[in-house]
């Protein structure tokens, strides 16, 4: 029996076991600051597979002082990163399999049909927070490794499995793994791509613009300067900036994405009393960074946009808004389409699905930007799950996609790392 057929048969025979493992992982709430329980499940699995484990708490000075670090989290204690290595026999390429264990908050439980951490199964779908983003992908990685190990297949190159924290807040967990020395010849991140291949990833940054006004009584509002109204002027110019930036993008991988690099206004705070003219308005949002762009250049473009508004308004020209770059920052990723890792993943996809893989650009950021830009590790994103389900109520994943992804990744591992024959 061929190695590829061994993998297919093993995954088919262990679907129930794999489903229970995913269900158990989803039932463990791993929102920010509570990742330890889910990581314990991951650690247990890696020990059973005989992998070389490295478990550590992130947050040392090298991490916090690194230019790519961004997080408002002060305490990482009790919630470790986990890296587990399947050592190869030598002379093969290495591969990182990167997944994040943290999930976003569940929101209003009343909006869910089932408990957000129930792991409810119905009509071939498993429901719960984190199923799609991205515990389904993480389980696919571990199933791929388990299928190889259980089938007695030896590899030349190392396989480096990573279960990291803090992806949803900017990637501190993956950055910590890079700084700990985990780099490879390639990487796969099974974020929910609907099983499309993403060689290019959008980056993004959060910004805060504070607009000054002058307070006055609402009955004599003409004696004041309304910070909300001045803020609206800035928002309109930012909307224009979004149009200009996106008009420049002609990459065919973005053909099916209406707005390749969105600029989103996500939060506005202003005013304390309906009968008072507000003297301050705070606008917070995120700006997308195209794969080919540098983050500092995008920062300057937004800052210049705000300066242009100030030139058109006498009050703003004398009372310049302040701009802060805070919170989440996701590095963009840009892998050449002719990179051999893409060919390897595409070939494996075709063998499993009997159709050509769809290659597009990612509409959101991943830890692939950190792996490629900081870790010098080329990264491809492909995974089970529909993007629209991520972060939504009633999040779910099709179980068959988890097992298809596991098979695709297992075949890619064998091709990329090479099978060792004694």
GROMACS .gro file of C-alpha atoms in nm:
model
  422
    1UNK     CA    1   0.000   0.000   0.000
    2UNK     CA    2   0.133   0.345  -0.090
    3UNK     CA    3   0.202   0.603   0.181
    4UNK     CA    4  -0.068   0.829   0.039
    5UNK     CA    5  -0.326   0.552   0.063
    6UNK     CA    6  -0.217   0.475   0.419
    7UNK     CA    7  -0.289   0.837   0.513
    8UNK     CA    8  -0.632   0.835   0.346
    9UNK     CA    9  -0.732   0.507   0.511
   10UNK     CA   10  -0.611   0.615   0.856
   11UNK     CA   11  -0.804   0.942   0.843
   12UNK     CA   12  -1.119   0.767   0.723
   13UNK     CA   13  -1.099   0.510   1.001
   14UNK     CA   14  -1.040   0.774   1.271
   15UNK     CA   15  -1.305   1.032   1.185
   16UNK     CA   16  -1.504   0.968   1.502
   17UNK     CA   17  -1.191   0.998   1.715
   18UNK     CA   18  -1.088   1.320   1.538
   19UNK     CA   19  -1.437   1.466   1.577
   20UNK     CA   20  -1.438   1.398   1.951
   21UNK     CA   21  -1.098   1.562   1.984
   22UNK     CA   22  -1.219   1.878   1.807
   23UNK     CA   23  -1.538   1.879   2.014
   24UNK     CA   24  -1.337   1.855   2.334
   25UNK     CA   25  -1.111   2.140   2.225
   26UNK     CA   26  -1.406   2.365   2.136
   27UNK     CA   27  -1.573   2.292   2.470
   28UNK     CA   28  -1.269   2.445   2.642
   29UNK     CA   29  -1.319   2.823   2.651
   30UNK     CA   30  -0.987   2.972   2.535
   31UNK     CA   31  -1.070   3.340   2.510
   32UNK     CA   32  -0.791   3.580   2.591
   33UNK     CA   33  -0.631   3.507   2.928
   34UNK     CA   34  -0.798   3.164   2.950
   35UNK     CA   35  -0.593   2.966   2.700
   36UNK     CA   36  -0.441   2.720   2.949
   37UNK     CA   37  -0.720   2.461   2.947
   38UNK     CA   38  -0.719   2.419   2.570
   39UNK     CA   39  -0.340   2.418   2.565
   40UNK     CA   40  -0.345   2.133   2.818
   41UNK     CA   41  -0.550   1.929   2.570
   42UNK     CA   42  -0.299   2.009   2.294
   43UNK     CA   43  -0.007   1.914   2.520
   44UNK     CA   44  -0.170   1.582   2.609
   45UNK     CA   45  -0.215   1.497   2.240
   46UNK     CA   46   0.144   1.592   2.150
   47UNK     CA   47   0.279   1.375   2.433
   48UNK     CA   48   0.078   1.077   2.308
   49UNK     CA   49   0.229   1.130   1.962
   50UNK     CA   50   0.580   1.123   2.109
   51UNK     CA   51   0.668   1.475   1.991
   52UNK     CA   52   0.946   1.683   2.149
   53UNK     CA   53   0.761   1.944   2.354
   54UNK     CA   54   0.858   2.301   2.437
   55UNK     CA   55   0.613   2.479   2.671
   56UNK     CA   56   0.683   2.831   2.792
   57UNK     CA   57   0.520   3.153   2.906
   58UNK     CA   58   0.582   3.445   2.673
   59UNK     CA   59   0.644   3.807   2.773
   60UNK     CA   60   1.021   3.845   2.817
   61UNK     CA   61   1.201   4.170   2.739
   62UNK     CA   62   1.324   4.055   2.399
   63UNK     CA   63   0.962   4.006   2.293
   64UNK     CA   64   0.820   4.324   2.443
   65UNK     CA   65   1.102   4.539   2.301
   66UNK     CA   66   1.083   4.391   1.951
   67UNK     CA   67   0.964   4.637   1.680
   68UNK     CA   68   0.697   4.391   1.561
   69UNK     CA   69   0.549   4.342   1.910
   70UNK     CA   70   0.213   4.493   1.986
   71UNK     CA   71  -0.018   4.401   2.270
   72UNK     CA   72  -0.198   4.572   2.555
   73UNK     CA   73  -0.184   4.251   2.756
   74UNK     CA   74   0.027   4.280   3.070
   75UNK     CA   75   0.011   3.927   3.208
   76UNK     CA   76   0.070   3.605   3.014
   77UNK     CA   77   0.129   3.385   3.319
   78UNK     CA   78  -0.042   3.048   3.327
   79UNK     CA   79  -0.124   3.054   2.955
   80UNK     CA   80   0.174   2.912   2.767
   81UNK     CA   81   0.283   2.880   2.409
   82UNK     CA   82   0.323   2.520   2.293
   83UNK     CA   83   0.564   2.394   2.027
   84UNK     CA   84   0.600   2.024   1.947
   85UNK     CA   85   0.857   1.887   1.703
   86UNK     CA   86   0.846   1.568   1.499
   87UNK     CA   87   1.217   1.521   1.431
   88UNK     CA   88   1.319   1.407   1.087
   89UNK     CA   89   1.608   1.181   0.993
   90UNK     CA   90   1.794   1.468   0.824
   91UNK     CA   91   1.857   1.615   0.478
   92UNK     CA   92   1.495   1.722   0.426
   93UNK     CA   93   1.324   2.061   0.432
   94UNK     CA   94   1.158   2.171   0.755
   95UNK     CA   95   0.796   2.281   0.789
   96UNK     CA   96   0.616   2.486   1.054
   97UNK     CA   97   0.249   2.406   1.114
   98UNK     CA   98   0.113   2.710   1.298
   99UNK     CA   99  -0.223   2.743   1.471
  100UNK     CA  100  -0.354   2.981   1.735
  101UNK     CA  101  -0.548   2.855   2.035
  102UNK     CA  102  -0.702   3.188   2.140
  103UNK     CA  103  -1.057   3.267   2.029
  104UNK     CA  104  -1.254   3.591   2.027
  105UNK     CA  105  -1.526   3.646   2.291
  106UNK     CA  106  -1.857   3.473   2.231
  107UNK     CA  107  -2.074   3.785   2.251
  108UNK     CA  108  -2.437   3.766   2.362
  109UNK     CA  109  -2.517   3.404   2.445
  110UNK     CA  110  -2.885   3.471   2.370
  111UNK     CA  111  -2.795   3.510   2.002
  112UNK     CA  112  -2.659   3.154   1.986
  113UNK     CA  113  -2.879   2.856   1.904
  114UNK     CA  114  -2.663   2.642   2.134
  115UNK     CA  115  -2.416   2.719   2.412
  116UNK     CA  116  -2.113   2.889   2.246
  117UNK     CA  117  -1.884   2.623   2.391
  118UNK     CA  118  -2.114   2.323   2.347
  119UNK     CA  119  -1.940   2.162   2.051
  120UNK     CA  120  -2.289   2.071   1.927
  121UNK     CA  121  -2.289   1.850   1.615
  122UNK     CA  122  -2.568   1.862   1.359
  123UNK     CA  123  -2.587   1.779   0.988
  124UNK     CA  124  -2.213   1.729   0.954
  125UNK     CA  125  -2.132   2.059   1.125
  126UNK     CA  126  -1.968   2.121   1.461
  127UNK     CA  127  -2.082   2.443   1.630
  128UNK     CA  128  -1.908   2.663   1.885
  129UNK     CA  129  -1.677   2.959   1.930
  130UNK     CA  130  -1.343   2.886   1.768
  131UNK     CA  131  -1.457   2.596   1.549
  132UNK     CA  132  -1.364   2.785   1.232
  133UNK     CA  133  -1.117   3.034   1.377
  134UNK     CA  134  -0.925   2.819   1.419
  135UNK     CA  135  -0.952   2.504   1.626
  136UNK     CA  136  -1.077   2.309   1.324
  137UNK     CA  137  -0.753   2.401   1.144
  138UNK     CA  138  -0.540   2.317   1.447
  139UNK     CA  139  -0.701   1.974   1.476
  140UNK     CA  140  -0.636   1.920   1.103
  141UNK     CA  141  -0.266   1.983   1.169
  142UNK     CA  142  -0.253   1.733   1.454
  143UNK     CA  143  -0.451   1.473   1.259
  144UNK     CA  144  -0.204   1.509   0.971
  145UNK     CA  145   0.089   1.446   1.207
  146UNK     CA  146  -0.093   1.158   1.381
  147UNK     CA  147  -0.176   0.993   1.048
  148UNK     CA  148   0.192   1.003   0.948
  149UNK     CA  149   0.318   0.875   1.284
  150UNK     CA  150   0.051   0.603   1.313
  151UNK     CA  151   0.118   0.484   0.957
  152UNK     CA  152   0.484   0.431   1.040
  153UNK     CA  153   0.600   0.691   0.786
  154UNK     CA  154   0.941   0.845   0.861
  155UNK     CA  155   1.043   1.188   0.737
  156UNK     CA  156   1.374   1.348   0.645
  157UNK     CA  157   1.285   1.703   0.749
  158UNK     CA  158   1.151   1.833   1.082
  159UNK     CA  159   0.782   1.913   1.134
  160UNK     CA  160   0.734   2.195   1.388
  161UNK     CA  161   0.379   2.213   1.525
  162UNK     CA  162   0.287   2.537   1.703
  163UNK     CA  163  -0.014   2.619   1.918
  164UNK     CA  164   0.026   2.986   2.006
  165UNK     CA  165  -0.166   3.242   2.208
  166UNK     CA  166  -0.246   3.607   2.124
  167UNK     CA  167  -0.304   3.581   1.748
  168UNK     CA  168  -0.634   3.766   1.772
  169UNK     CA  169  -0.458   4.059   1.941
  170UNK     CA  170  -0.165   4.101   1.706
  171UNK     CA  171   0.050   3.788   1.698
  172UNK     CA  172   0.263   3.807   2.013
  173UNK     CA  173   0.257   3.428   2.050
  174UNK     CA  174   0.397   3.356   1.705
  175UNK     CA  175   0.650   3.639   1.741
  176UNK     CA  176   0.765   3.480   2.066
  177UNK     CA  177   0.809   3.145   1.888
  178UNK     CA  178   1.017   3.310   1.615
  179UNK     CA  179   1.236   3.483   1.873
  180UNK     CA  180   1.279   3.149   2.053
  181UNK     CA  181   1.444   3.022   1.735
  182UNK     CA  182   1.161   2.842   1.556
  183UNK     CA  183   1.214   2.906   1.187
  184UNK     CA  184   1.179   2.671   0.891
  185UNK     CA  185   1.196   2.632   0.515
  186UNK     CA  186   0.821   2.682   0.495
  187UNK     CA  187   0.505   2.720   0.700
  188UNK     CA  188   0.135   2.636   0.669
  189UNK     CA  189  -0.134   2.816   0.869
  190UNK     CA  190  -0.481   2.655   0.842
  191UNK     CA  191  -0.690   2.967   0.900
  192UNK     CA  192  -1.044   2.948   0.752
  193UNK     CA  193  -0.992   3.009   0.380
  194UNK     CA  194  -1.278   2.787   0.260
  195UNK     CA  195  -0.987   2.566   0.147
  196UNK     CA  196  -0.855   2.828  -0.094
  197UNK     CA  197  -0.480   2.892  -0.097
  198UNK     CA  198  -0.371   3.237   0.022
  199UNK     CA  199  -0.007   3.317  -0.064
  200UNK     CA  200  -0.066   3.687   0.007
  201UNK     CA  201  -0.212   3.832   0.326
  202UNK     CA  202  -0.340   4.173   0.406
  203UNK     CA  203  -0.188   4.341   0.709
  204UNK     CA  204  -0.367   4.595   0.926
  205UNK     CA  205  -0.314   4.854   1.198
  206UNK     CA  206  -0.534   5.023   1.452
  207UNK     CA  207  -0.538   5.403   1.478
  208UNK     CA  208  -0.688   5.659   1.714
  209UNK     CA  209  -0.756   6.019   1.606
  210UNK     CA  210  -0.841   6.271   1.880
  211UNK     CA  211  -1.021   6.582   1.751
  212UNK     CA  212  -1.040   6.898   1.962
  213UNK     CA  213  -1.339   7.130   1.967
  214UNK     CA  214  -1.462   7.407   2.199
  215UNK     CA  215  -1.749   7.353   2.440
  216UNK     CA  216  -2.050   7.577   2.464
  217UNK     CA  217  -2.418   7.563   2.563
  218UNK     CA  218  -2.630   7.390   2.302
  219UNK     CA  219  -2.860   7.692   2.288
  220UNK     CA  220  -2.569   7.905   2.170
  221UNK     CA  221  -2.382   7.634   1.984
  222UNK     CA  222  -2.245   7.895   1.743
  223UNK     CA  223  -2.015   8.010   2.023
  224UNK     CA  224  -1.850   7.667   2.037
  225UNK     CA  225  -1.679   7.431   1.792
  226UNK     CA  226  -1.840   7.089   1.762
  227UNK     CA  227  -1.573   6.820   1.775
  228UNK     CA  228  -1.815   6.565   1.623
  229UNK     CA  229  -1.867   6.782   1.316
  230UNK     CA  230  -1.492   6.825   1.273
  231UNK     CA  231  -1.451   6.450   1.318
  232UNK     CA  232  -1.705   6.387   1.041
  233UNK     CA  233  -1.492   6.597   0.807
  234UNK     CA  234  -1.193   6.374   0.885
  235UNK     CA  235  -1.396   6.053   0.841
  236UNK     CA  236  -1.514   6.166   0.497
  237UNK     CA  237  -1.155   6.228   0.392
  238UNK     CA  238  -1.053   5.887   0.524
  239UNK     CA  239  -1.328   5.730   0.312
  240UNK     CA  240  -1.179   5.907   0.014
  241UNK     CA  241  -0.836   5.776   0.109
  242UNK     CA  242  -0.974   5.422   0.110
  243UNK     CA  243  -1.099   5.467  -0.247
  244UNK     CA  244  -0.765   5.609  -0.365
  245UNK     CA  245  -0.563   5.331  -0.201
  246UNK     CA  246  -0.776   5.053  -0.342
  247UNK     CA  247  -0.783   5.201  -0.691
  248UNK     CA  248  -0.405   5.147  -0.703
  249UNK     CA  249  -0.433   4.771  -0.649
  250UNK     CA  250  -0.440   4.571  -0.972
  251UNK     CA  251  -0.327   4.232  -0.839
  252UNK     CA  252  -0.554   3.966  -1.001
  253UNK     CA  253  -0.559   3.773  -0.672
  254UNK     CA  254  -0.787   4.050  -0.543
  255UNK     CA  255  -1.035   4.027  -0.832
  256UNK     CA  256  -1.302   3.864  -0.616
  257UNK     CA  257  -1.251   4.092  -0.317
  258UNK     CA  258  -1.462   4.413  -0.340
  259UNK     CA  259  -1.232   4.620  -0.116
  260UNK     CA  260  -0.879   4.470  -0.102
  261UNK     CA  261  -0.753   4.689   0.184
  262UNK     CA  262  -1.045   4.841   0.375
  263UNK     CA  263  -1.023   5.140   0.605
  264UNK     CA  264  -1.280   5.085   0.877
  265UNK     CA  265  -1.410   5.328   1.138
  266UNK     CA  266  -1.493   5.099   1.427
  267UNK     CA  267  -1.551   5.325   1.725
  268UNK     CA  268  -1.641   5.689   1.798
  269UNK     CA  269  -1.662   5.851   2.140
  270UNK     CA  270  -1.778   6.209   2.198
  271UNK     CA  271  -1.998   6.427   2.410
  272UNK     CA  272  -2.127   6.412   2.766
  273UNK     CA  273  -2.453   6.606   2.750
  274UNK     CA  274  -2.715   6.655   2.476
  275UNK     CA  275  -2.735   7.029   2.546
  276UNK     CA  276  -2.359   7.085   2.531
  277UNK     CA  277  -2.130   7.128   2.232
  278UNK     CA  278  -1.873   6.846   2.259
  279UNK     CA  279  -1.514   6.965   2.290
  280UNK     CA  280  -1.349   6.635   2.201
  281UNK     CA  281  -1.416   6.343   1.966
  282UNK     CA  282  -1.213   6.023   1.956
  283UNK     CA  283  -1.221   5.816   1.637
  284UNK     CA  284  -1.077   5.463   1.632
  285UNK     CA  285  -1.039   5.234   1.335
  286UNK     CA  286  -0.821   5.003   1.134
  287UNK     CA  287  -0.647   5.048   0.802
  288UNK     CA  288  -0.556   4.758   0.577
  289UNK     CA  289  -0.200   4.713   0.452
  290UNK     CA  290  -0.153   4.555   0.108
  291UNK     CA  291   0.092   4.262   0.080
  292UNK     CA  292   0.348   4.473  -0.107
  293UNK     CA  293   0.329   4.773   0.130
  294UNK     CA  294   0.543   4.877   0.425
  295UNK     CA  295   0.352   4.958   0.741
  296UNK     CA  296   0.539   5.283   0.801
  297UNK     CA  297   0.442   5.405   0.453
  298UNK     CA  298   0.074   5.335   0.522
  299UNK     CA  299   0.099   5.517   0.854
  300UNK     CA  300   0.236   5.823   0.674
  301UNK     CA  301  -0.036   5.812   0.410
  302UNK     CA  302  -0.311   5.824   0.672
  303UNK     CA  303  -0.132   6.097   0.867
  304UNK     CA  304  -0.090   6.304   0.550
  305UNK     CA  305  -0.460   6.258   0.475
  306UNK     CA  306  -0.554   6.409   0.810
  307UNK     CA  307  -0.312   6.697   0.752
  308UNK     CA  308  -0.483   6.773   0.421
  309UNK     CA  309  -0.819   6.807   0.599
  310UNK     CA  310  -0.661   7.052   0.842
  311UNK     CA  311  -0.549   7.274   0.553
  312UNK     CA  312  -0.913   7.311   0.446
  313UNK     CA  313  -1.051   7.412   0.784
  314UNK     CA  314  -0.940   7.713   0.989
  315UNK     CA  315  -1.016   7.554   1.326
  316UNK     CA  316  -0.838   7.230   1.247
  317UNK     CA  317  -0.540   7.414   1.100
  318UNK     CA  318  -0.492   7.581   1.439
  319UNK     CA  319  -0.592   7.281   1.649
  320UNK     CA  320  -0.438   6.978   1.481
  321UNK     CA  321  -0.589   6.638   1.573
  322UNK     CA  322  -0.352   6.391   1.733
  323UNK     CA  323  -0.296   6.048   1.576
  324UNK     CA  324  -0.193   5.740   1.773
  325UNK     CA  325  -0.108   5.395   1.643
  326UNK     CA  326  -0.217   5.154   1.913
  327UNK     CA  327  -0.332   4.799   1.980
  328UNK     CA  328  -0.345   4.540   1.705
  329UNK     CA  329  -0.090   4.532   1.423
  330UNK     CA  330  -0.080   4.249   1.175
  331UNK     CA  331   0.213   4.225   0.937
  332UNK     CA  332   0.129   4.172   0.567
  333UNK     CA  333   0.257   3.864   0.385
  334UNK     CA  334   0.362   3.838   0.022
  335UNK     CA  335   0.478   3.502  -0.113
  336UNK     CA  336   0.579   3.470  -0.479
  337UNK     CA  337   0.333   3.259  -0.673
  338UNK     CA  338   0.613   3.044  -0.810
  339UNK     CA  339   0.737   2.946  -0.463
  340UNK     CA  340   0.771   2.566  -0.441
  341UNK     CA  341   0.560   2.550  -0.122
  342UNK     CA  342   0.259   2.674  -0.317
  343UNK     CA  343   0.319   2.407  -0.580
  344UNK     CA  344   0.346   2.142  -0.308
  345UNK     CA  345   0.021   2.246  -0.137
  346UNK     CA  346  -0.160   2.281  -0.473
  347UNK     CA  347  -0.051   1.934  -0.584
  348UNK     CA  348  -0.170   1.781  -0.257
  349UNK     CA  349  -0.502   1.965  -0.285
  350UNK     CA  350  -0.562   1.826  -0.634
  351UNK     CA  351  -0.488   1.471  -0.521
  352UNK     CA  352  -0.739   1.496  -0.236
  353UNK     CA  353  -1.014   1.704  -0.398
  354UNK     CA  354  -0.971   1.600  -0.764
  355UNK     CA  355  -0.990   1.964  -0.873
  356UNK     CA  356  -0.763   2.264  -0.912
  357UNK     CA  357  -0.699   2.473  -0.604
  358UNK     CA  358  -0.825   2.832  -0.602
  359UNK     CA  359  -0.548   3.082  -0.526
  360UNK     CA  360  -0.649   3.423  -0.389
  361UNK     CA  361  -0.523   3.697  -0.161
  362UNK     CA  362  -0.633   3.697   0.202
  363UNK     CA  363  -0.886   3.966   0.299
  364UNK     CA  364  -0.753   3.970   0.657
  365UNK     CA  365  -0.429   3.938   0.847
  366UNK     CA  366  -0.271   3.625   0.992
  367UNK     CA  367   0.045   3.530   1.178
  368UNK     CA  368   0.194   3.450   0.837
  369UNK     CA  369   0.323   3.806   0.816
  370UNK     CA  370   0.532   3.756   1.131
  371UNK     CA  371   0.662   3.419   1.012
  372UNK     CA  372   0.768   3.559   0.675
  373UNK     CA  373   0.881   3.913   0.767
  374UNK     CA  374   1.044   3.844   1.105
  375UNK     CA  375   1.111   3.470   1.088
  376UNK     CA  376   1.217   3.455   0.723
  377UNK     CA  377   0.983   3.157   0.685
  378UNK     CA  378   0.765   3.152   0.370
  379UNK     CA  379   0.402   3.098   0.473
  380UNK     CA  380   0.097   2.964   0.291
  381UNK     CA  381  -0.253   2.996   0.435
  382UNK     CA  382  -0.506   2.719   0.365
  383UNK     CA  383  -0.766   2.577   0.598
  384UNK     CA  384  -1.116   2.452   0.661
  385UNK     CA  385  -1.408   2.679   0.737
  386UNK     CA  386  -1.587   2.975   0.582
  387UNK     CA  387  -1.441   3.315   0.666
  388UNK     CA  388  -1.788   3.462   0.724
  389UNK     CA  389  -1.846   3.218   1.012
  390UNK     CA  390  -1.539   3.332   1.204
  391UNK     CA  391  -1.616   3.571   1.492
  392UNK     CA  392  -1.990   3.535   1.418
  393UNK     CA  393  -2.262   3.389   1.641
  394UNK     CA  394  -2.337   3.022   1.574
  395UNK     CA  395  -1.984   2.975   1.441
  396UNK     CA  396  -1.946   2.632   1.285
  397UNK     CA  397  -1.725   2.414   1.068
  398UNK     CA  398  -1.799   2.135   0.823
  399UNK     CA  399  -1.632   1.827   0.967
  400UNK     CA  400  -1.552   1.679   0.626
  401UNK     CA  401  -1.340   1.988   0.550
  402UNK     CA  402  -1.132   1.926   0.864
  403UNK     CA  403  -1.043   1.575   0.746
  404UNK     CA  404  -0.984   1.685   0.386
  405UNK     CA  405  -0.748   1.956   0.514
  406UNK     CA  406  -0.568   1.703   0.734
  407UNK     CA  407  -0.510   1.481   0.430
  408UNK     CA  408  -0.389   1.773   0.217
  409UNK     CA  409  -0.147   1.881   0.489
  410UNK     CA  410  -0.022   1.525   0.548
  411UNK     CA  411   0.055   1.482   0.177
  412UNK     CA  412   0.225   1.822   0.172
  413UNK     CA  413   0.438   1.725   0.473
  414UNK     CA  414   0.552   1.406   0.299
  415UNK     CA  415   0.629   1.594  -0.022
  416UNK     CA  416   0.799   1.893   0.140
  417UNK     CA  417   0.990   1.719   0.419
  418UNK     CA  418   1.041   1.402   0.208
  419UNK     CA  419   0.975   1.046   0.318
  420UNK     CA  420   1.274   0.862   0.461
  421UNK     CA  421   1.325   0.511   0.328
  422UNK     CA  422   1.547   0.279   0.531
   0.00000   0.00000   0.00000
